[in-house]
PDB file of C-alpha atoms in Angstrom:
ATOM      1  CA  MET A   1      50.314 -13.817 -59.601  1.00  0.00           C
ATOM      2  CA  ALA A   2      49.485 -15.304 -62.933  1.00  0.00           C
ATOM      3  CA  GLU A   3      50.863 -18.814 -61.868  1.00  0.00           C
ATOM      4  CA  ARG A   4      48.870 -18.702 -58.630  1.00  0.00           C
ATOM      5  CA  LEU A   5      45.627 -17.632 -60.204  1.00  0.00           C
ATOM      6  CA  THR A   6      46.027 -20.230 -63.056  1.00  0.00           C
ATOM      7  CA  ALA A   7      46.530 -22.884 -60.341  1.00  0.00           C
ATOM      8  CA  ASP A   8      43.313 -21.532 -58.447  1.00  0.00           C
ATOM      9  CA  PRO A   9      41.128 -19.415 -60.839  1.00  0.00           C
ATOM     10  CA  ALA A  10      38.597 -19.094 -58.054  1.00  0.00           C
ATOM     11  CA  ASP A  11      40.986 -16.997 -56.017  1.00  0.00           C
ATOM     12  CA  GLY A  12      39.178 -13.751 -55.573  1.00  0.00           C
ATOM     13  CA  GLY A  13      42.386 -11.685 -54.575  1.00  0.00           C
ATOM     14  CA  THR A  14      42.324  -8.103 -55.502  1.00  0.00           C
ATOM     15  CA  LEU A  15      45.070  -6.122 -56.782  1.00  0.00           C
ATOM     16  CA  ALA A  16      45.323  -4.312 -53.386  1.00  0.00           C
ATOM     17  CA  SER A  17      45.630  -7.587 -51.726  1.00  0.00           C
ATOM     18  CA  TRP A  18      48.191  -8.809 -54.198  1.00  0.00           C
ATOM     19  CA  GLY A  19      50.078  -5.641 -53.624  1.00  0.00           C
ATOM     20  CA  THR A  20      50.202  -6.077 -49.942  1.00  0.00           C
ATOM     21  CA  GLU A  21      51.602  -9.671 -50.465  1.00  0.00           C
ATOM     22  CA  THR A  22      54.056  -8.577 -53.079  1.00  0.00           C
ATOM     23  CA  GLY A  23      55.179  -5.146 -51.752  1.00  0.00           C
ATOM     24  CA  ALA A  24      53.855  -3.158 -54.738  1.00  0.00           C
ATOM     25  CA  SER A  25      51.029  -0.913 -55.113  1.00  0.00           C
ATOM     26  CA  ALA A  26      47.804  -2.009 -56.708  1.00  0.00           C
ATOM     27  CA  ARG A  27      48.520   0.741 -59.361  1.00  0.00           C
ATOM     28  CA  THR A  28      51.898  -0.593 -60.080  1.00  0.00           C
ATOM     29  CA  LEU A  29      50.534  -4.183 -60.409  1.00  0.00           C
ATOM     30  CA  ALA A  30      47.766  -2.881 -62.750  1.00  0.00           C
ATOM     31  CA  ARG A  31      50.480  -1.347 -64.974  1.00  0.00           C
ATOM     32  CA  LEU A  32      52.522  -4.354 -64.936  1.00  0.00           C
ATOM     33  CA  PHE A  33      49.811  -6.538 -65.882  1.00  0.00           C
ATOM     34  CA  VAL A  34      48.913  -4.543 -68.955  1.00  0.00           C
ATOM     35  CA  ALA A  35      52.494  -4.431 -69.824  1.00  0.00           C
ATOM     36  CA  GLU A  36      52.997  -8.163 -69.494  1.00  0.00           C
ATOM     37  CA  THR A  37      49.726  -9.574 -70.742  1.00  0.00           C
ATOM     38  CA  GLY A  38      48.083  -6.919 -72.877  1.00  0.00           C
ATOM     39  CA  LEU A  39      45.041  -7.043 -70.780  1.00  0.00           C
ATOM     40  CA  ALA A  40      43.787  -5.389 -67.553  1.00  0.00           C
ATOM     41  CA  PHE A  41      43.832  -7.748 -64.564  1.00  0.00           C
ATOM     42  CA  GLY A  42      40.016  -8.052 -64.554  1.00  0.00           C
ATOM     43  CA  GLN A  43      39.961  -8.915 -68.131  1.00  0.00           C
ATOM     44  CA  TRP A  44      42.807 -11.401 -67.876  1.00  0.00           C
ATOM     45  CA  ARG A  45      41.254 -13.137 -64.843  1.00  0.00           C
ATOM     46  CA  GLU A  46      37.920 -13.427 -66.613  1.00  0.00           C
ATOM     47  CA  ARG A  47      39.405 -15.039 -69.510  1.00  0.00           C
ATOM     48  CA  LEU A  48      41.496 -17.296 -67.260  1.00  0.00           C
ATOM     49  CA  ARG A  49      38.295 -18.286 -65.590  1.00  0.00           C
ATOM     50  CA  MET A  50      36.428 -19.003 -68.747  1.00  0.00           C
ATOM     51  CA  GLN A  51      39.466 -21.268 -69.980  1.00  0.00           C
ATOM     52  CA  ALA A  52      39.444 -23.152 -66.733  1.00  0.00           C
ATOM     53  CA  ALA A  53      35.644 -23.713 -66.936  1.00  0.00           C
ATOM     54  CA  MET A  54      35.686 -25.298 -70.492  1.00  0.00           C
ATOM     55  CA  PRO A  55      36.728 -28.838 -69.278  1.00  0.00           C
ATOM     56  CA  HIS A  56      34.095 -28.734 -66.523  1.00  0.00           C
ATOM     57  CA  LEU A  57      31.489 -27.665 -69.101  1.00  0.00           C
ATOM     58  CA  ALA A  58      32.516 -30.292 -71.474  1.00  0.00           C
ATOM     59  CA  ALA A  59      32.128 -32.906 -68.810  1.00  0.00           C
ATOM     60  CA  ASP A  60      28.447 -31.786 -68.295  1.00  0.00           C
ATOM     61  CA  LEU A  61      29.050 -30.564 -64.805  1.00  0.00           C
ATOM     62  CA  PRO A  62      26.207 -28.328 -63.574  1.00  0.00           C
ATOM     63  CA  ILE A  63      26.509 -24.637 -64.253  1.00  0.00           C
ATOM     64  CA  GLU A  64      26.392 -23.793 -60.603  1.00  0.00           C
ATOM     65  CA  THR A  65      29.242 -26.132 -59.838  1.00  0.00           C
ATOM     66  CA  VAL A  66      31.394 -24.833 -62.724  1.00  0.00           C
ATOM     67  CA  ALA A  67      30.576 -21.265 -61.548  1.00  0.00           C
ATOM     68  CA  HIS A  68      31.698 -21.926 -58.031  1.00  0.00           C
ATOM     69  CA  ARG A  69      34.950 -23.864 -59.189  1.00  0.00           C
ATOM     70  CA  VAL A  70      36.118 -20.920 -61.339  1.00  0.00           C
ATOM     71  CA  GLY A  71      35.354 -18.107 -58.872  1.00  0.00           C
ATOM     72  CA  TYR A  72      31.872 -16.923 -59.546  1.00  0.00           C
ATOM     73  CA  ALA A  73      29.180 -16.492 -56.916  1.00  0.00           C
ATOM     74  CA  THR A  74      26.255 -17.584 -58.950  1.00  0.00           C
ATOM     75  CA  ALA A  75      25.409 -19.501 -62.063  1.00  0.00           C
ATOM     76  CA  GLY A  76      23.824 -16.272 -63.513  1.00  0.00           C
ATOM     77  CA  SER A  77      26.931 -14.241 -63.081  1.00  0.00           C
ATOM     78  CA  PHE A  78      29.032 -16.871 -64.559  1.00  0.00           C
ATOM     79  CA  THR A  79      26.557 -17.313 -67.466  1.00  0.00           C
ATOM     80  CA  ALA A  80      26.394 -13.604 -68.069  1.00  0.00           C
ATOM     81  CA  ALA A  81      30.379 -13.304 -68.183  1.00  0.00           C
ATOM     82  CA  PHE A  82      30.579 -16.491 -70.374  1.00  0.00           C
ATOM     83  CA  HIS A  83      28.079 -15.028 -72.852  1.00  0.00           C
ATOM     84  CA  ARG A  84      29.719 -11.728 -73.036  1.00  0.00           C
ATOM     85  CA  LEU A  85      33.287 -13.417 -73.683  1.00  0.00           C
ATOM     86  CA  VAL A  86      32.243 -16.349 -75.972  1.00  0.00           C
ATOM     87  CA  GLY A  87      28.965 -14.966 -77.545  1.00  0.00           C
ATOM     88  CA  VAL A  88      26.822 -17.780 -76.430  1.00  0.00           C
ATOM     89  CA  THR A  89      25.676 -19.429 -73.215  1.00  0.00           C
ATOM     90  CA  PRO A  90      27.604 -22.184 -71.748  1.00  0.00           C
ATOM     91  CA  ARG A  91      24.793 -24.755 -72.710  1.00  0.00           C
ATOM     92  CA  GLN A  92      24.702 -23.290 -76.308  1.00  0.00           C
ATOM     93  CA  TYR A  93      28.377 -23.795 -76.506  1.00  0.00           C
ATOM     94  CA  PHE A  94      28.222 -27.257 -74.837  1.00  0.00           C
ATOM     95  CA  PRO A  95      24.591 -28.564 -75.509  1.00  0.00           C
ATOM     96  CA  LEU A  96      23.347 -31.385 -73.296  1.00  0.00           C
ATOM     97  CA  ASP A  97      22.830 -34.505 -75.092  1.00  0.00           C
ATOM     98  CA  ASP A  98      19.359 -35.899 -74.021  1.00  0.00           C
ATOM     99  CA  GLN A  99      20.567 -39.436 -75.087  1.00  0.00           C
ATOM    100  CA  GLY A 100      23.395 -39.509 -72.726  1.00  0.00           C
ATOM    101  CA  THR A 101      26.063 -39.577 -75.599  1.00  0.00           C
ATOM    102  CA  SER A 102      27.849 -36.136 -75.319  1.00  0.00           C
TER     103      SER A 102
END
């Protein structure tokens, strides 16, 4: 699961859908995820998505584009998650350079 989600952080599969694919229950997968990563599945996925977003943000891609590439439906939901995890908004973390020299 972790390898496939790392390759495609926008994958929105739930633990139930992963369970159907792997033959394990969602509860079993949830317990295994905490045991192997130290984080609940949702927390891990959110951190993975933020990590995947960083190069896109550094390249000055529009927030909406970055949000969709890493699995968020809107720029607002991505920005809220980013702020919650990082402590600042994406544009505070990667300010736009008005002179074009990021």
